[in-house]
Tab-separated table of C-alpha atoms and ligand atoms in Angstrom:
chain	number	residue	atom	x	y	z
D	1	UNK	CA	47.488	-42.341	32.183
D	2	UNK	CA	44.875	-43.126	29.934
D	3	UNK	CA	47.153	-42.164	27.071
D	4	UNK	CA	50.386	-44.531	28.766
D	5	UNK	CA	50.879	-46.661	25.676
D	6	UNK	CA	52.249	-49.569	28.006
D	7	UNK	CA	50.481	-51.407	30.923
D	8	UNK	CA	51.840	-54.417	32.879
D	9	UNK	CA	50.000	-56.943	34.405
D	10	UNK	CA	50.571	-59.689	36.988
D	11	UNK	CA	48.838	-62.775	37.423
D	12	UNK	CA	49.317	-65.420	40.421
D	13	UNK	CA	47.206	-68.741	41.315
D	14	UNK	CA	47.908	-71.705	43.122
D	15	UNK	CA	46.089	-75.163	43.292
D	16	UNK	CA	46.096	-77.884	45.765
D	17	UNK	CA	47.028	-81.134	44.206
D	18	UNK	CA	45.580	-84.467	45.276
D	19	UNK	CA	46.360	-88.132	44.081
D	20	UNK	CA	45.210	-89.677	40.610
D	21	UNK	CA	45.331	-88.290	37.530
D	22	UNK	CA	45.142	-86.841	34.784
D	23	UNK	CA	46.967	-83.325	35.386
D	24	UNK	CA	45.330	-80.070	33.236
D	25	UNK	CA	48.153	-77.610	33.108
D	26	UNK	CA	49.034	-75.006	29.861
D	27	UNK	CA	45.680	-76.267	28.382
D	28	UNK	CA	46.987	-79.156	28.021
D	29	UNK	CA	45.610	-82.575	29.897
D	30	UNK	CA	48.775	-84.640	31.053
D	31	UNK	CA	49.338	-88.219	32.150
D	32	UNK	CA	50.300	-87.780	35.542
D	33	UNK	CA	49.331	-89.555	38.810
D	34	UNK	CA	48.258	-86.240	40.499
D	35	UNK	CA	45.727	-84.020	40.020
D	36	UNK	CA	45.158	-80.203	40.827
D	37	UNK	CA	41.943	-79.317	42.799
D	38	UNK	CA	39.482	-76.563	41.586
D	39	UNK	CA	35.450	-75.174	40.957
D	40	UNK	CA	36.827	-75.242	37.064
D	41	UNK	CA	39.176	-76.998	35.477
D	42	UNK	CA	42.103	-75.879	37.870
D	43	UNK	CA	44.814	-74.821	35.120
D	44	UNK	CA	46.619	-72.638	37.375
D	45	UNK	CA	48.719	-71.491	34.704
D	46	UNK	CA	45.854	-70.340	31.991
D	47	UNK	CA	44.170	-68.466	35.560
D	48	UNK	CA	47.832	-66.877	35.956
D	49	UNK	CA	47.222	-65.811	32.662
D	50	UNK	CA	43.767	-64.682	32.595
D	51	UNK	CA	44.888	-62.386	35.908
D	52	UNK	CA	47.923	-60.779	34.617
D	53	UNK	CA	46.443	-59.700	31.149
D	54	UNK	CA	43.085	-58.257	32.986
D	55	UNK	CA	45.527	-57.107	35.311
D	56	UNK	CA	46.925	-54.726	32.680
D	57	UNK	CA	44.222	-53.222	31.883
D	58	UNK	CA	42.871	-52.991	35.336
D	59	UNK	CA	39.561	-54.825	34.481
D	60	UNK	CA	39.365	-56.982	37.750
D	61	UNK	CA	39.802	-60.513	37.974
D	62	UNK	CA	38.808	-64.406	37.129
D	63	UNK	CA	36.666	-64.324	39.898
D	64	UNK	CA	34.697	-61.587	39.091
D	65	UNK	CA	34.096	-62.799	35.335
D	66	UNK	CA	33.492	-66.630	36.559
D	67	UNK	CA	32.235	-66.398	39.910
D	68	UNK	CA	32.807	-69.920	41.717
D	69	UNK	CA	29.477	-69.985	43.306
D	70	UNK	CA	28.147	-69.791	39.858
D	71	UNK	CA	27.308	-73.460	39.251
D	72	UNK	CA	27.433	-72.828	35.582
D	73	UNK	CA	31.505	-72.181	36.527
D	74	UNK	CA	31.960	-75.774	37.456
D	75	UNK	CA	34.821	-77.955	35.610
D	76	UNK	CA	34.793	-74.957	33.137
D	77	UNK	CA	37.266	-75.215	30.648
D	78	UNK	CA	39.872	-72.420	31.526
D	79	UNK	CA	40.657	-72.143	27.689
D	80	UNK	CA	37.460	-70.300	27.849
D	81	UNK	CA	37.860	-68.205	30.665
D	82	UNK	CA	40.827	-66.756	29.252
D	83	UNK	CA	39.631	-65.986	25.740
D	84	UNK	CA	36.633	-64.150	27.242
D	85	UNK	CA	39.394	-62.411	29.391
D	86	UNK	CA	41.401	-61.269	25.993
D	87	UNK	CA	37.811	-60.547	24.588
D	88	UNK	CA	37.768	-57.587	27.363
D	89	UNK	CA	41.509	-56.759	26.932
D	90	UNK	CA	40.612	-56.276	23.284
D	91	UNK	CA	37.594	-54.524	24.042
D	92	UNK	CA	39.177	-52.109	26.681
D	93	UNK	CA	41.483	-50.911	23.202
D	94	UNK	CA	44.398	-53.288	24.610
D	95	UNK	CA	46.592	-55.885	22.957
D	96	UNK	CA	49.189	-58.310	23.926
D	97	UNK	CA	52.713	-57.441	23.760
D	98	UNK	CA	54.451	-60.299	25.544
D	99	UNK	CA	53.483	-62.862	28.484
D	100	UNK	CA	56.372	-64.421	30.842
D	101	UNK	CA	55.056	-67.285	32.772
D	102	UNK	CA	56.603	-69.579	35.407
D	103	UNK	CA	54.931	-72.803	36.437
D	104	UNK	CA	55.445	-73.766	39.996
D	105	UNK	CA	56.125	-77.318	40.359
D	106	UNK	CA	58.049	-80.164	41.903
D	107	UNK	CA	56.791	-82.422	38.990
D	108	UNK	CA	56.333	-83.541	35.728
D	109	UNK	CA	59.003	-82.085	33.888
D	110	UNK	CA	57.370	-79.322	32.262
D	111	UNK	CA	60.140	-78.981	29.551
D	112	UNK	CA	58.580	-81.881	27.432
D	113	UNK	CA	55.301	-80.054	27.298
D	114	UNK	CA	56.564	-76.330	27.121
D	115	UNK	CA	56.195	-75.787	23.426
D	116	UNK	CA	53.008	-77.373	23.144
D	117	UNK	CA	51.397	-75.053	26.013
D	118	UNK	CA	53.132	-72.082	24.265
D	119	UNK	CA	51.391	-72.594	21.265
D	120	UNK	CA	47.830	-73.731	22.815
D	121	UNK	CA	48.189	-70.369	24.642
D	122	UNK	CA	49.357	-68.447	21.475
D	123	UNK	CA	46.148	-69.679	19.757
D	124	UNK	CA	43.956	-68.979	22.362
D	125	UNK	CA	45.016	-65.241	22.706
D	126	UNK	CA	45.665	-64.716	18.997
D	127	UNK	CA	49.081	-63.956	19.310
D	128	UNK	CA	52.436	-65.299	18.168
D	129	UNK	CA	54.271	-67.907	19.590
D	130	UNK	CA	57.340	-66.126	20.380
D	131	UNK	CA	55.547	-63.300	22.520
D	132	UNK	CA	54.851	-66.586	25.098
D	133	UNK	CA	58.166	-67.057	27.926
D	134	UNK	CA	57.396	-70.328	30.085
D	135	UNK	CA	59.524	-71.804	32.284
D	136	UNK	CA	59.019	-74.106	35.493
D	137	UNK	CA	60.911	-74.362	38.781
D	138	UNK	CA	60.530	-77.239	41.084
D	139	UNK	CA	59.752	-76.272	45.005
D	140	UNK	CA	63.382	-78.015	45.531
D	141	UNK	CA	61.276	-80.718	47.422
D	142	UNK	CA	60.389	-78.841	50.294
D	143	UNK	CA	57.548	-76.653	51.178
D	144	UNK	CA	53.734	-77.493	49.546
D	145	UNK	CA	55.075	-77.060	46.069
D	146	UNK	CA	58.038	-79.396	46.686
D	147	UNK	CA	55.828	-81.965	48.557
D	148	UNK	CA	53.315	-81.748	45.656
D	149	UNK	CA	50.946	-80.829	47.547
D	150	UNK	CA	49.746	-77.958	45.505
D	151	UNK	CA	51.272	-76.555	42.057
D	152	UNK	CA	51.083	-72.570	41.695
D	153	UNK	CA	52.042	-70.428	38.514
D	154	UNK	CA	52.895	-66.631	37.890
D	155	UNK	CA	52.763	-64.519	34.619
D	156	UNK	CA	53.275	-61.211	33.644
D	157	UNK	CA	52.102	-59.215	30.887
D	158	UNK	CA	52.594	-56.104	28.519
D	159	UNK	CA	50.011	-54.824	26.752
D	160	UNK	CA	50.025	-51.692	24.334
D	161	UNK	CA	47.482	-49.426	23.233
D	162	UNK	CA	45.578	-51.968	20.155
D	163	UNK	CA	46.304	-49.286	16.802
D	164	UNK	CA	42.201	-48.917	16.486
D	165	UNK	CA	41.856	-47.198	19.503
D	166	UNK	CA	45.027	-44.731	19.310
D	167	UNK	CA	42.898	-42.117	18.651
D	168	UNK	CA	40.878	-42.324	21.418
K	201	CDP	O1	67.925	-75.552	38.950
K	201	CDP	P1	67.543	-74.692	39.815
K	201	CDP	O2	67.459	-74.912	41.198
K	201	CDP	O3	67.172	-73.298	39.762
K	201	CDP	O4	65.664	-75.169	39.338
K	201	CDP	P2	64.865	-76.073	39.065
K	201	CDP	O5	63.720	-76.458	40.066
K	201	CDP	O6	66.036	-77.270	40.023
K	201	CDP	O7	64.510	-76.852	37.907
K	201	CDP	C1	66.058	-77.030	36.813
K	201	CDP	C2	65.339	-76.852	35.332
K	201	CDP	O8	64.152	-77.980	35.441
K	201	CDP	C3	64.301	-75.800	35.153
K	201	CDP	O9	64.953	-74.668	34.654
K	201	CDP	C4	63.433	-75.988	34.192
K	201	CDP	O10	64.059	-75.939	32.996
K	201	CDP	C5	63.269	-77.901	34.571
K	201	CDP	N1	61.712	-78.036	35.052
K	201	CDP	C6	60.673	-78.400	34.580
K	201	CDP	O11	60.861	-78.467	33.386
K	201	CDP	N2	59.753	-78.783	35.107
K	201	CDP	C7	59.601	-78.541	36.299
K	201	CDP	N3	58.517	-78.819	36.735
K	201	CDP	C8	60.492	-78.025	36.718
K	201	CDP	C9	61.552	-77.219	36.815
K	202	ZN	ZN1	42.880	-71.137	39.564
């Protein structure tokens, strides 16, 4: 198992939405009439990515790294958590090949922000923008996503053995 050159990871996250902006999503602070509620900055996309890369290397999950019972994590920048997870991944001898992500949000339209988000994520992870796939779907106006009570995100991550770790 240890010798397999690839691993895949899956991340999923949901946050409640409440009235009043702005919305922190994909590393951006978006002018919007609702915001995601959470212990940290509630960036559902960065949380799903964090779990996907940790999962690929079986390194646990975001809640283990940054417990929501720790006051130090209140309002924490999710980019910092993602960077920490990327550090763990690399220390374990893995590097990211690609991510593919989906945001589940009735509003706002994600397309206008997509490339800016991909760029933010690529900078945090130290990969090229073309290694980050990102798309969004509405909830077709039904259920918690469609009624704008919640926002969710999913991510799959493929990682490969880092070249420096190949002899291990
Ligand atoms: O057309 P279909 O029912 O498959 O999907 P949709 O949920 O109606 O979304 C249509 C398209 O709108 C998506 O493929 C995205 O390109 C875009 N979209 C977006 O940019 N931002 C969202 N929050 C939701 C959808
Ligand atoms: Zn979250």
